Amino acid sequence: MTNESVVVIGGTGKTGRRVVEQLRARGVETRAASRSGETPFDWADRATWRPALAGAGAAYIVPLDTSPSPVPALVAEAVASGVRRLVLLSARGVDVPGYFGAAYDGGGPHAEAEAAVRASGAAWTILRPGWFAQNFSEGVFLDEVNAGELTLPTADGAAAFVDARDIAAVAVAALTGDGHAGQVYELSGPRALTVDEALAEIAKVTGHRAVYVPTGEDAFRSGLVAQGMPEDEAALWTAALEPVRTGREAAVADGVRRALGREPRDFSDFVRDAAAEGAWRS
């Protein structure tokens, strides 16, 4: 196990802040770097990169989902600054043509970021999680869940929603332990649930039963645009849900078990903890 300091790029986000918490609980010197974090970091301002990276021996990178990806430039800066270990948050299906619909060719910013860390010369680990369980409690689904109706173009498709705490635990293991260099960890929960089944799990604990309302992809995308979302961002969100609709996200991956030697947290575990933290109306 290493005691080198760690910088977490994106240290206030869903996975980043949990990585920071878990590292600090282990006594690891850790800097949370983001626009709103204690260590200033802005993807759009390269002047903030080197100060954020200075003195760190390892880095966890939560990239922007924009193309071209800024990660290759950051990786070069990190290695030049003395970072010797890189852990990258990527995405499930990034290397599978058509995973996010017919137009997806297996390229894009996540593939660019993966290529950059592989070629960096540093010890690297790539995390490829599926859909986060936390999207129901602190993310894109929360407002609609609390309002009582969640409208999505996922039909009866299912996903093995992964707990962000597990993603963070794998990241921490790769940042501090041995045996993770050169590994690609596909991450999921232990079972697949439809959106309606996930809402039922939340209702068991909170007593608040949100209704799942299926819709078509065109209607969903148009609805997002009508709410003020830019056309390209609306198209991106719609495509991101395609693997749920088609059942691609239902497959249970073994990354948590390989990295940590235990089974991933169940969706019911996530619901119990999120409810205790006041995530939903009861």
PDB file of C-alpha atoms in Angstrom:
ATOM      1  CA  MET A   1       0.000   0.000   0.000  1.00  0.00           C
ATOM      2  CA  THR A   2       1.261   3.476  -0.873  1.00  0.00           C
ATOM      3  CA  ASN A   3       1.121   6.575   1.313  1.00  0.00           C
ATOM      4  CA  GLU A   4       1.669   9.049  -1.520  1.00  0.00           C
ATOM      5  CA  SER A   5      -0.641  12.056  -1.691  1.00  0.00           C
ATOM      6  CA  VAL A   6      -3.636  11.910  -4.015  1.00  0.00           C
ATOM      7  CA  VAL A   7      -5.415  14.602  -6.008  1.00  0.00           C
ATOM      8  CA  VAL A   8      -9.028  13.956  -6.949  1.00  0.00           C
ATOM      9  CA  ILE A   9      -9.990  15.800 -10.129  1.00  0.00           C
ATOM     10  CA  GLY A  10     -13.725  16.300  -9.778  1.00  0.00           C
ATOM     11  CA  GLY A  11     -13.513  15.961  -6.015  1.00  0.00           C
ATOM     12  CA  THR A  12     -16.989  17.330  -5.279  1.00  0.00           C
ATOM     13  CA  GLY A  13     -18.998  15.112  -7.640  1.00  0.00           C
ATOM     14  CA  LYS A  14     -20.878  11.849  -7.042  1.00  0.00           C
ATOM     15  CA  THR A  15     -17.835   9.596  -7.102  1.00  0.00           C
ATOM     16  CA  GLY A  16     -15.132  12.175  -6.451  1.00  0.00           C
ATOM     17  CA  ARG A  17     -16.360  13.305  -3.062  1.00  0.00           C
ATOM     18  CA  ARG A  18     -16.759   9.692  -1.956  1.00  0.00           C
ATOM     19  CA  VAL A  19     -13.210   8.940  -3.082  1.00  0.00           C
ATOM     20  CA  VAL A  20     -12.024  11.910  -1.018  1.00  0.00           C
ATOM     21  CA  GLU A  21     -13.987  10.723   2.042  1.00  0.00           C
ATOM     22  CA  GLN A  22     -12.697   7.160   1.815  1.00  0.00           C
ATOM     23  CA  LEU A  23      -9.092   8.198   1.239  1.00  0.00           C
ATOM     24  CA  ARG A  24      -9.128  10.575   4.195  1.00  0.00           C
ATOM     25  CA  ALA A  25     -10.718   7.896   6.375  1.00  0.00           C
ATOM     26  CA  ARG A  26      -7.594   5.839   5.615  1.00  0.00           C
ATOM     27  CA  GLY A  27      -5.343   8.721   6.563  1.00  0.00           C
ATOM     28  CA  VAL A  28      -4.219   9.406   2.983  1.00  0.00           C
ATOM     29  CA  GLU A  29      -3.253  13.001   2.215  1.00  0.00           C
ATOM     30  CA  THR A  30      -5.918  14.012  -0.294  1.00  0.00           C
ATOM     31  CA  ARG A  31      -6.825  17.156  -2.234  1.00  0.00           C
ATOM     32  CA  ALA A  32     -10.323  17.635  -3.641  1.00  0.00           C
ATOM     33  CA  ALA A  33      -9.847  19.588  -6.853  1.00  0.00           C
ATOM     34  CA  SER A  34     -12.784  21.226  -8.642  1.00  0.00           C
ATOM     35  CA  ARG A  35     -14.245  24.612  -9.414  1.00  0.00           C
ATOM     36  CA  SER A  36     -16.025  24.580  -6.040  1.00  0.00           C
ATOM     37  CA  GLY A  37     -13.518  22.467  -4.129  1.00  0.00           C
ATOM     38  CA  GLU A  38     -10.806  23.404  -1.660  1.00  0.00           C
ATOM     39  CA  THR A  39      -8.181  23.061  -4.408  1.00  0.00           C
ATOM     40  CA  PRO A  40      -9.137  25.181  -7.435  1.00  0.00           C
ATOM     41  CA  PHE A  41      -9.380  23.246 -10.685  1.00  0.00           C
ATOM     42  CA  ASP A  42     -11.233  24.199 -13.825  1.00  0.00           C
ATOM     43  CA  TRP A  43     -11.149  22.139 -17.016  1.00  0.00           C
ATOM     44  CA  ALA A  44     -11.571  25.391 -18.960  1.00  0.00           C
ATOM     45  CA  ASP A  45      -8.635  27.124 -17.249  1.00  0.00           C
ATOM     46  CA  ARG A  46      -5.344  25.302 -17.766  1.00  0.00           C
ATOM     47  CA  ALA A  47      -3.611  27.698 -15.400  1.00  0.00           C
ATOM     48  CA  THR A  48      -5.320  25.804 -12.551  1.00  0.00           C
ATOM     49  CA  TRP A  49      -4.070  22.380 -13.610  1.00  0.00           C
ATOM     50  CA  ARG A  50      -0.435  22.383 -12.552  1.00  0.00           C
ATOM     51  CA  PRO A  51      -1.045  23.876  -9.068  1.00  0.00           C
ATOM     52  CA  ALA A  52      -3.747  21.257  -8.448  1.00  0.00           C
ATOM     53  CA  LEU A  53      -1.432  18.430  -9.496  1.00  0.00           C
ATOM     54  CA  ALA A  54       1.715  19.686  -7.766  1.00  0.00           C
ATOM     55  CA  GLY A  55       3.182  17.209  -5.284  1.00  0.00           C
ATOM     56  CA  ALA A  56       0.637  14.457  -5.937  1.00  0.00           C
ATOM     57  CA  GLY A  57       1.834  10.925  -6.590  1.00  0.00           C
ATOM     58  CA  ALA A  58      -1.567   9.644  -7.708  1.00  0.00           C
ATOM     59  CA  ALA A  59      -4.645  11.135  -9.338  1.00  0.00           C
ATOM     60  CA  TYR A  60      -8.286  10.140  -9.735  1.00  0.00           C
ATOM     61  CA  ILE A  61      -9.750  11.746 -12.845  1.00  0.00           C
ATOM     62  CA  VAL A  62     -13.447  12.386 -13.422  1.00  0.00           C
ATOM     63  CA  PRO A  63     -13.437  13.656 -17.007  1.00  0.00           C
ATOM     64  CA  LEU A  64     -15.705  16.028 -18.853  1.00  0.00           C
ATOM     65  CA  ASP A  65     -17.989  14.270 -21.311  1.00  0.00           C
ATOM     66  CA  THR A  66     -17.028  16.610 -24.147  1.00  0.00           C
ATOM     67  CA  SER A  67     -15.279  16.043 -27.437  1.00  0.00           C
ATOM     68  CA  PRO A  68     -12.452  16.492 -28.047  1.00  0.00           C
ATOM     69  CA  SER A  69     -11.577  15.301 -24.561  1.00  0.00           C
ATOM     70  CA  PRO A  70      -9.322  17.534 -22.419  1.00  0.00           C
ATOM     71  CA  VAL A  71      -8.051  14.449 -20.562  1.00  0.00           C
ATOM     72  CA  PRO A  72      -5.035  13.776 -22.829  1.00  0.00           C
ATOM     73  CA  ALA A  73      -3.676  17.253 -22.079  1.00  0.00           C
ATOM     74  CA  LEU A  74      -4.325  16.820 -18.353  1.00  0.00           C
ATOM     75  CA  VAL A  75      -2.633  13.420 -18.336  1.00  0.00           C
ATOM     76  CA  ALA A  76       0.456  14.893 -19.993  1.00  0.00           C
ATOM     77  CA  GLU A  77       0.497  17.670 -17.381  1.00  0.00           C
ATOM     78  CA  ALA A  78       0.054  15.148 -14.562  1.00  0.00           C
ATOM     79  CA  VAL A  79       2.950  12.956 -15.685  1.00  0.00           C
ATOM     80  CA  ALA A  80       5.158  16.020 -16.168  1.00  0.00           C
ATOM     81  CA  SER A  81       4.242  17.052 -12.609  1.00  0.00           C
ATOM     82  CA  GLY A  82       5.372  13.716 -11.180  1.00  0.00           C
ATOM     83  CA  VAL A  83       2.075  11.834 -10.899  1.00  0.00           C
ATOM     84  CA  ARG A  84       2.926   8.132 -11.121  1.00  0.00           C
ATOM     85  CA  ARG A  85      -0.496   6.518 -10.740  1.00  0.00           C
ATOM     86  CA  LEU A  86      -3.678   7.380 -12.652  1.00  0.00           C
ATOM     87  CA  VAL A  87      -7.200   6.109 -12.050  1.00  0.00           C
ATOM     88  CA  LEU A  88      -9.710   7.157 -14.698  1.00  0.00           C
ATOM     89  CA  LEU A  89     -13.492   7.144 -14.423  1.00  0.00           C
ATOM     90  CA  SER A  90     -14.730   5.994 -17.824  1.00  0.00           C
ATOM     91  CA  ALA A  91     -18.060   4.408 -18.783  1.00  0.00           C
ATOM     92  CA  ARG A  92     -19.489   0.976 -19.393  1.00  0.00           C
ATOM     93  CA  GLY A  93     -19.752   0.146 -23.091  1.00  0.00           C
ATOM     94  CA  VAL A  94     -17.245   2.759 -24.196  1.00  0.00           C
ATOM     95  CA  ASP A  95     -15.441   0.181 -26.336  1.00  0.00           C
ATOM     96  CA  VAL A  96     -18.593  -1.432 -27.765  1.00  0.00           C
ATOM     97  CA  PRO A  97     -19.788  -0.006 -31.115  1.00  0.00           C
ATOM     98  CA  GLY A  98     -23.506   0.662 -31.009  1.00  0.00           C
ATOM     99  CA  TYR A  99     -23.752   0.462 -27.222  1.00  0.00           C
ATOM    100  CA  PHE A 100     -25.350   3.900 -27.058  1.00  0.00           C
ATOM    101  CA  GLY A 101     -27.336   3.498 -30.253  1.00  0.00           C
ATOM    102  CA  ALA A 102     -26.741   2.933 -33.938  1.00  0.00           C
ATOM    103  CA  ALA A 103     -24.773   6.154 -34.413  1.00  0.00           C
ATOM    104  CA  TYR A 104     -22.212   5.379 -31.726  1.00  0.00           C
ATOM    105  CA  ASP A 105     -18.965   4.056 -33.193  1.00  0.00           C
ATOM    106  CA  GLY A 106     -17.008   3.189 -30.054  1.00  0.00           C
ATOM    107  CA  GLY A 107     -15.082   6.455 -30.121  1.00  0.00           C
ATOM    108  CA  GLY A 108     -15.813   9.691 -28.308  1.00  0.00           C
ATOM    109  CA  PRO A 109     -14.313  11.448 -25.281  1.00  0.00           C
ATOM    110  CA  HIS A 110     -14.202   8.419 -22.967  1.00  0.00           C
ATOM    111  CA  ALA A 111     -12.270   6.410 -25.540  1.00  0.00           C
ATOM    112  CA  GLU A 112      -9.887   9.345 -26.027  1.00  0.00           C
ATOM    113  CA  ALA A 113      -9.350   9.564 -22.263  1.00  0.00           C
ATOM    114  CA  GLU A 114      -8.720   5.837 -21.950  1.00  0.00           C
ATOM    115  CA  ALA A 115      -6.170   5.938 -24.754  1.00  0.00           C
ATOM    116  CA  ALA A 116      -4.372   8.811 -23.050  1.00  0.00           C
ATOM    117  CA  VAL A 117      -3.940   7.076 -19.684  1.00  0.00           C
ATOM    118  CA  ARG A 118      -2.865   3.831 -21.350  1.00  0.00           C
ATOM    119  CA  ALA A 119      -0.134   5.667 -23.249  1.00  0.00           C
ATOM    120  CA  SER A 120       0.915   7.892 -20.336  1.00  0.00           C
ATOM    121  CA  GLY A 121       3.770   5.797 -18.966  1.00  0.00           C
ATOM    122  CA  ALA A 122       2.184   5.973 -15.506  1.00  0.00           C
ATOM    123  CA  ALA A 123       0.557   3.034 -13.735  1.00  0.00           C
ATOM    124  CA  TRP A 124      -3.077   3.229 -14.778  1.00  0.00           C
ATOM    125  CA  THR A 125      -6.445   1.753 -13.877  1.00  0.00           C
ATOM    126  CA  ILE A 126      -9.706   2.321 -15.741  1.00  0.00           C
ATOM    127  CA  LEU A 127     -13.152   2.142 -14.121  1.00  0.00           C
ATOM    128  CA  ARG A 128     -16.169   1.515 -16.352  1.00  0.00           C
ATOM    129  CA  PRO A 129     -19.333   1.793 -14.270  1.00  0.00           C
ATOM    130  CA  GLY A 130     -22.864   1.453 -15.563  1.00  0.00           C
ATOM    131  CA  TRP A 131     -25.743   3.670 -14.485  1.00  0.00           C
ATOM    132  CA  PHE A 132     -25.354   5.021 -10.952  1.00  0.00           C
ATOM    133  CA  ALA A 133     -27.910   4.132  -8.277  1.00  0.00           C
ATOM    134  CA  GLN A 134     -27.381   7.681  -6.993  1.00  0.00           C
ATOM    135  CA  ASN A 135     -29.128   9.090 -10.064  1.00  0.00           C
ATOM    136  CA  PHE A 136     -32.319   8.348  -8.128  1.00  0.00           C
ATOM    137  CA  SER A 137     -31.202  10.123  -4.959  1.00  0.00           C
ATOM    138  CA  GLU A 138     -29.042  13.079  -5.939  1.00  0.00           C
ATOM    139  CA  GLY A 139     -28.958  13.133  -9.709  1.00  0.00           C
ATOM    140  CA  VAL A 140     -31.035  13.492 -12.823  1.00  0.00           C
ATOM    141  CA  PHE A 141     -34.015  11.437 -11.629  1.00  0.00           C
ATOM    142  CA  LEU A 142     -34.446  12.948  -8.157  1.00  0.00           C
ATOM    143  CA  ASP A 143     -36.843  15.822  -8.839  1.00  0.00           C
ATOM    144  CA  GLU A 144     -39.239  13.615 -10.788  1.00  0.00           C
ATOM    145  CA  VAL A 145     -39.059  10.843  -8.191  1.00  0.00           C
ATOM    146  CA  ASN A 146     -40.007  13.340  -5.502  1.00  0.00           C
ATOM    147  CA  ALA A 147     -42.747  14.792  -7.719  1.00  0.00           C
ATOM    148  CA  GLY A 148     -44.264  11.321  -8.127  1.00  0.00           C
ATOM    149  CA  GLU A 149     -43.675  10.571 -11.829  1.00  0.00           C
ATOM    150  CA  LEU A 150     -40.458   9.550 -13.578  1.00  0.00           C
ATOM    151  CA  THR A 151     -40.693   9.699 -17.371  1.00  0.00           C
ATOM    152  CA  LEU A 152     -37.978   7.868 -19.308  1.00  0.00           C
ATOM    153  CA  PRO A 153     -37.521   6.185 -22.721  1.00  0.00           C
ATOM    154  CA  THR A 154     -36.354   2.908 -21.194  1.00  0.00           C
ATOM    155  CA  ALA A 155     -39.438   0.734 -21.883  1.00  0.00           C
ATOM    156  CA  ASP A 156     -39.149  -2.453 -19.788  1.00  0.00           C
ATOM    157  CA  GLY A 157     -35.355  -2.529 -19.949  1.00  0.00           C
ATOM    158  CA  ALA A 158     -33.339  -3.167 -16.814  1.00  0.00           C
ATOM    159  CA  ALA A 159     -30.014  -2.021 -15.407  1.00  0.00           C
ATOM    160  CA  ALA A 160     -27.687  -3.381 -12.729  1.00  0.00           C
ATOM    161  CA  PHE A 161     -27.413   0.025 -11.058  1.00  0.00           C
ATOM    162  CA  VAL A 162     -24.058   0.480  -9.321  1.00  0.00           C
ATOM    163  CA  ASP A 163     -23.634   2.263  -6.004  1.00  0.00           C
ATOM    164  CA  ALA A 164     -21.229   5.216  -6.239  1.00  0.00           C
ATOM    165  CA  ARG A 165     -19.738   4.064  -2.935  1.00  0.00           C
ATOM    166  CA  ASP A 166     -18.541   0.912  -4.672  1.00  0.00           C
ATOM    167  CA  ILE A 167     -17.075   2.926  -7.521  1.00  0.00           C
ATOM    168  CA  ALA A 168     -15.211   5.035  -4.980  1.00  0.00           C
ATOM    169  CA  ALA A 169     -14.022   1.958  -3.069  1.00  0.00           C
ATOM    170  CA  VAL A 170     -12.540   0.476  -6.239  1.00  0.00           C
ATOM    171  CA  ALA A 171     -10.897   3.799  -7.066  1.00  0.00           C
ATOM    172  CA  VAL A 172      -9.376   4.015  -3.588  1.00  0.00           C
ATOM    173  CA  ALA A 173      -8.039   0.460  -3.862  1.00  0.00           C
ATOM    174  CA  ALA A 174      -6.423   1.306  -7.199  1.00  0.00           C
ATOM    175  CA  LEU A 175      -5.005   4.595  -5.907  1.00  0.00           C
ATOM    176  CA  THR A 176      -3.446   3.119  -2.797  1.00  0.00           C
ATOM    177  CA  GLY A 177      -2.932  -0.622  -3.264  1.00  0.00           C
ATOM    178  CA  ASP A 178      -1.017  -3.067  -5.387  1.00  0.00           C
ATOM    179  CA  GLY A 179      -2.266  -5.322  -8.162  1.00  0.00           C
ATOM    180  CA  HIS A 180      -4.504  -2.844  -9.968  1.00  0.00           C
ATOM    181  CA  ALA A 181      -2.134  -1.394 -12.546  1.00  0.00           C
ATOM    182  CA  GLY A 182      -3.229  -2.118 -16.101  1.00  0.00           C
ATOM    183  CA  GLN A 183      -6.681  -3.300 -14.983  1.00  0.00           C
ATOM    184  CA  VAL A 184     -10.003  -2.315 -16.527  1.00  0.00           C
ATOM    185  CA  TYR A 185     -12.828  -2.805 -14.040  1.00  0.00           C
ATOM    186  CA  GLU A 186     -16.366  -3.098 -15.377  1.00  0.00           C
ATOM    187  CA  LEU A 187     -18.598  -2.084 -12.470  1.00  0.00           C
ATOM    188  CA  SER A 188     -22.245  -2.855 -11.755  1.00  0.00           C
ATOM    189  CA  GLY A 189     -24.570  -3.785  -8.940  1.00  0.00           C
ATOM    190  CA  PRO A 190     -25.365  -7.451  -8.141  1.00  0.00           C
ATOM    191  CA  ARG A 191     -28.746  -7.597  -9.906  1.00  0.00           C
ATOM    192  CA  ALA A 192     -30.700  -5.854 -12.611  1.00  0.00           C
ATOM    193  CA  LEU A 193     -33.880  -3.867 -11.990  1.00  0.00           C
ATOM    194  CA  THR A 194     -36.268  -2.074 -14.284  1.00  0.00           C
ATOM    195  CA  VAL A 195     -36.925   1.570 -13.492  1.00  0.00           C
ATOM    196  CA  ASP A 196     -40.313   0.610 -12.077  1.00  0.00           C
ATOM    197  CA  GLU A 197     -38.706  -2.023  -9.847  1.00  0.00           C
ATOM    198  CA  ALA A 198     -36.158   0.527  -8.621  1.00  0.00           C
ATOM    199  CA  LEU A 199     -38.968   2.937  -7.736  1.00  0.00           C
ATOM    200  CA  ALA A 200     -40.728   0.128  -5.876  1.00  0.00           C
ATOM    201  CA  GLU A 201     -37.563  -0.487  -3.832  1.00  0.00           C
ATOM    202  CA  ILE A 202     -37.527   3.186  -2.856  1.00  0.00           C
ATOM    203  CA  ALA A 203     -41.216   3.042  -1.917  1.00  0.00           C
ATOM    204  CA  LYS A 204     -40.628   0.070   0.407  1.00  0.00           C
ATOM    205  CA  VAL A 205     -38.390   2.223   2.570  1.00  0.00           C
ATOM    206  CA  THR A 206     -39.880   5.708   2.179  1.00  0.00           C
ATOM    207  CA  GLY A 207     -43.571   5.002   1.599  1.00  0.00           C
ATOM    208  CA  HIS A 208     -43.399   7.365  -1.390  1.00  0.00           C
ATOM    209  CA  ARG A 209     -44.274   5.521  -4.604  1.00  0.00           C
ATOM    210  CA  ALA A 210     -43.265   7.364  -7.734  1.00  0.00           C
ATOM    211  CA  VAL A 211     -44.840   6.087 -10.947  1.00  0.00           C
ATOM    212  CA  TYR A 212     -42.711   5.143 -13.924  1.00  0.00           C
ATOM    213  CA  VAL A 213     -44.054   6.667 -17.161  1.00  0.00           C
ATOM    214  CA  PRO A 214     -42.523   5.168 -20.315  1.00  0.00           C
ATOM    215  CA  THR A 215     -42.112   7.424 -23.336  1.00  0.00           C
ATOM    216  CA  GLY A 216     -40.494   7.353 -26.762  1.00  0.00           C
ATOM    217  CA  GLU A 217     -37.002   8.623 -27.437  1.00  0.00           C
ATOM    218  CA  ASP A 218     -38.145  11.480 -29.714  1.00  0.00           C
ATOM    219  CA  ALA A 219     -40.698  12.676 -27.181  1.00  0.00           C
ATOM    220  CA  PHE A 220     -38.181  12.444 -24.356  1.00  0.00           C
ATOM    221  CA  ARG A 221     -35.552  14.409 -26.263  1.00  0.00           C
ATOM    222  CA  SER A 222     -38.076  17.046 -27.304  1.00  0.00           C
ATOM    223  CA  GLY A 223     -39.262  17.360 -23.724  1.00  0.00           C
ATOM    224  CA  LEU A 224     -35.730  18.041 -22.519  1.00  0.00           C
ATOM    225  CA  VAL A 225     -35.274  20.722 -25.157  1.00  0.00           C
ATOM    226  CA  ALA A 226     -38.613  22.289 -24.195  1.00  0.00           C
ATOM    227  CA  GLN A 227     -37.302  22.505 -20.618  1.00  0.00           C
ATOM    228  CA  GLY A 228     -34.324  24.519 -21.846  1.00  0.00           C
ATOM    229  CA  MET A 229     -31.697  21.830 -22.395  1.00  0.00           C
ATOM    230  CA  PRO A 230     -29.501  22.381 -25.484  1.00  0.00           C
ATOM    231  CA  GLU A 231     -30.238  20.066 -28.410  1.00  0.00           C
ATOM    232  CA  ASP A 232     -26.858  18.310 -28.282  1.00  0.00           C
ATOM    233  CA  GLU A 233     -27.076  17.706 -24.541  1.00  0.00           C
ATOM    234  CA  ALA A 234     -30.633  16.382 -24.881  1.00  0.00           C
ATOM    235  CA  ALA A 235     -29.474  13.990 -27.591  1.00  0.00           C
ATOM    236  CA  LEU A 236     -26.604  12.847 -25.356  1.00  0.00           C
ATOM    237  CA  TRP A 237     -28.920  12.065 -22.427  1.00  0.00           C
ATOM    238  CA  THR A 238     -31.329  10.201 -24.674  1.00  0.00           C
ATOM    239  CA  ALA A 239     -28.514   8.105 -26.153  1.00  0.00           C
ATOM    240  CA  ALA A 240     -27.152   7.392 -22.667  1.00  0.00           C
ATOM    241  CA  LEU A 241     -30.446   5.714 -21.755  1.00  0.00           C
ATOM    242  CA  GLU A 242     -30.420   3.488 -24.836  1.00  0.00           C
ATOM    243  CA  PRO A 243     -28.465   0.665 -23.114  1.00  0.00           C
ATOM    244  CA  VAL A 244     -31.106   0.506 -20.386  1.00  0.00           C
ATOM    245  CA  ARG A 245     -33.930   0.258 -22.910  1.00  0.00           C
ATOM    246  CA  THR A 246     -32.172  -2.476 -24.860  1.00  0.00           C
ATOM    247  CA  GLY A 247     -31.143  -4.450 -21.758  1.00  0.00           C
ATOM    248  CA  ARG A 248     -27.406  -3.976 -22.296  1.00  0.00           C
ATOM    249  CA  GLU A 249     -27.104  -2.466 -18.815  1.00  0.00           C
ATOM    250  CA  ALA A 250     -28.733  -5.515 -17.218  1.00  0.00           C
ATOM    251  CA  ALA A 251     -25.590  -7.644 -17.342  1.00  0.00           C
ATOM    252  CA  VAL A 252     -23.891  -8.037 -13.962  1.00  0.00           C
ATOM    253  CA  ALA A 253     -20.173  -7.221 -14.109  1.00  0.00           C
ATOM    254  CA  ASP A 254     -17.428  -8.663 -11.906  1.00  0.00           C
ATOM    255  CA  GLY A 255     -15.270  -5.577 -11.396  1.00  0.00           C
ATOM    256  CA  VAL A 256     -16.171  -4.937  -7.761  1.00  0.00           C
ATOM    257  CA  ARG A 257     -15.458  -8.557  -6.876  1.00  0.00           C
ATOM    258  CA  ARG A 258     -12.145  -8.582  -8.759  1.00  0.00           C
ATOM    259  CA  ALA A 259     -10.961  -5.313  -7.241  1.00  0.00           C
ATOM    260  CA  LEU A 260     -12.244  -5.666  -3.677  1.00  0.00           C
ATOM    261  CA  GLY A 261     -12.805  -9.379  -3.113  1.00  0.00           C
ATOM    262  CA  ARG A 262     -16.464  -8.880  -2.190  1.00  0.00           C
ATOM    263  CA  GLU A 263     -19.839  -8.584  -3.863  1.00  0.00           C
ATOM    264  CA  PRO A 264     -21.135  -5.145  -4.872  1.00  0.00           C
ATOM    265  CA  ARG A 265     -23.670  -3.349  -2.716  1.00  0.00           C
ATOM    266  CA  ASP A 266     -27.272  -4.155  -3.548  1.00  0.00           C
ATOM    267  CA  PHE A 267     -29.743  -1.498  -4.676  1.00  0.00           C
ATOM    268  CA  SER A 268     -31.662  -2.091  -1.448  1.00  0.00           C
ATOM    269  CA  ASP A 269     -28.526  -1.193   0.544  1.00  0.00           C
ATOM    270  CA  PHE A 270     -28.227   2.033  -1.421  1.00  0.00           C
ATOM    271  CA  VAL A 271     -31.903   2.876  -0.815  1.00  0.00           C
ATOM    272  CA  ARG A 272     -31.643   2.262   2.921  1.00  0.00           C
ATOM    273  CA  ASP A 273     -28.619   4.526   3.294  1.00  0.00           C
ATOM    274  CA  ALA A 274     -29.918   7.255   0.977  1.00  0.00           C
ATOM    275  CA  ALA A 275     -33.256   7.333   2.795  1.00  0.00           C
ATOM    276  CA  ALA A 276     -31.470   7.621   6.154  1.00  0.00           C
ATOM    277  CA  GLU A 277     -29.613  10.625   4.732  1.00  0.00           C
ATOM    278  CA  GLY A 278     -32.916  12.272   3.739  1.00  0.00           C
ATOM    279  CA  ALA A 279     -32.649  11.828  -0.009  1.00  0.00           C
ATOM    280  CA  TRP A 280     -36.378  11.552  -0.720  1.00  0.00           C
ATOM    281  CA  ARG A 281     -39.688  12.850   0.491  1.00  0.00           C
ATOM    282  CA  SER A 282     -41.461  10.319   2.671  1.00  0.00           C
TER     283      SER A 282
END
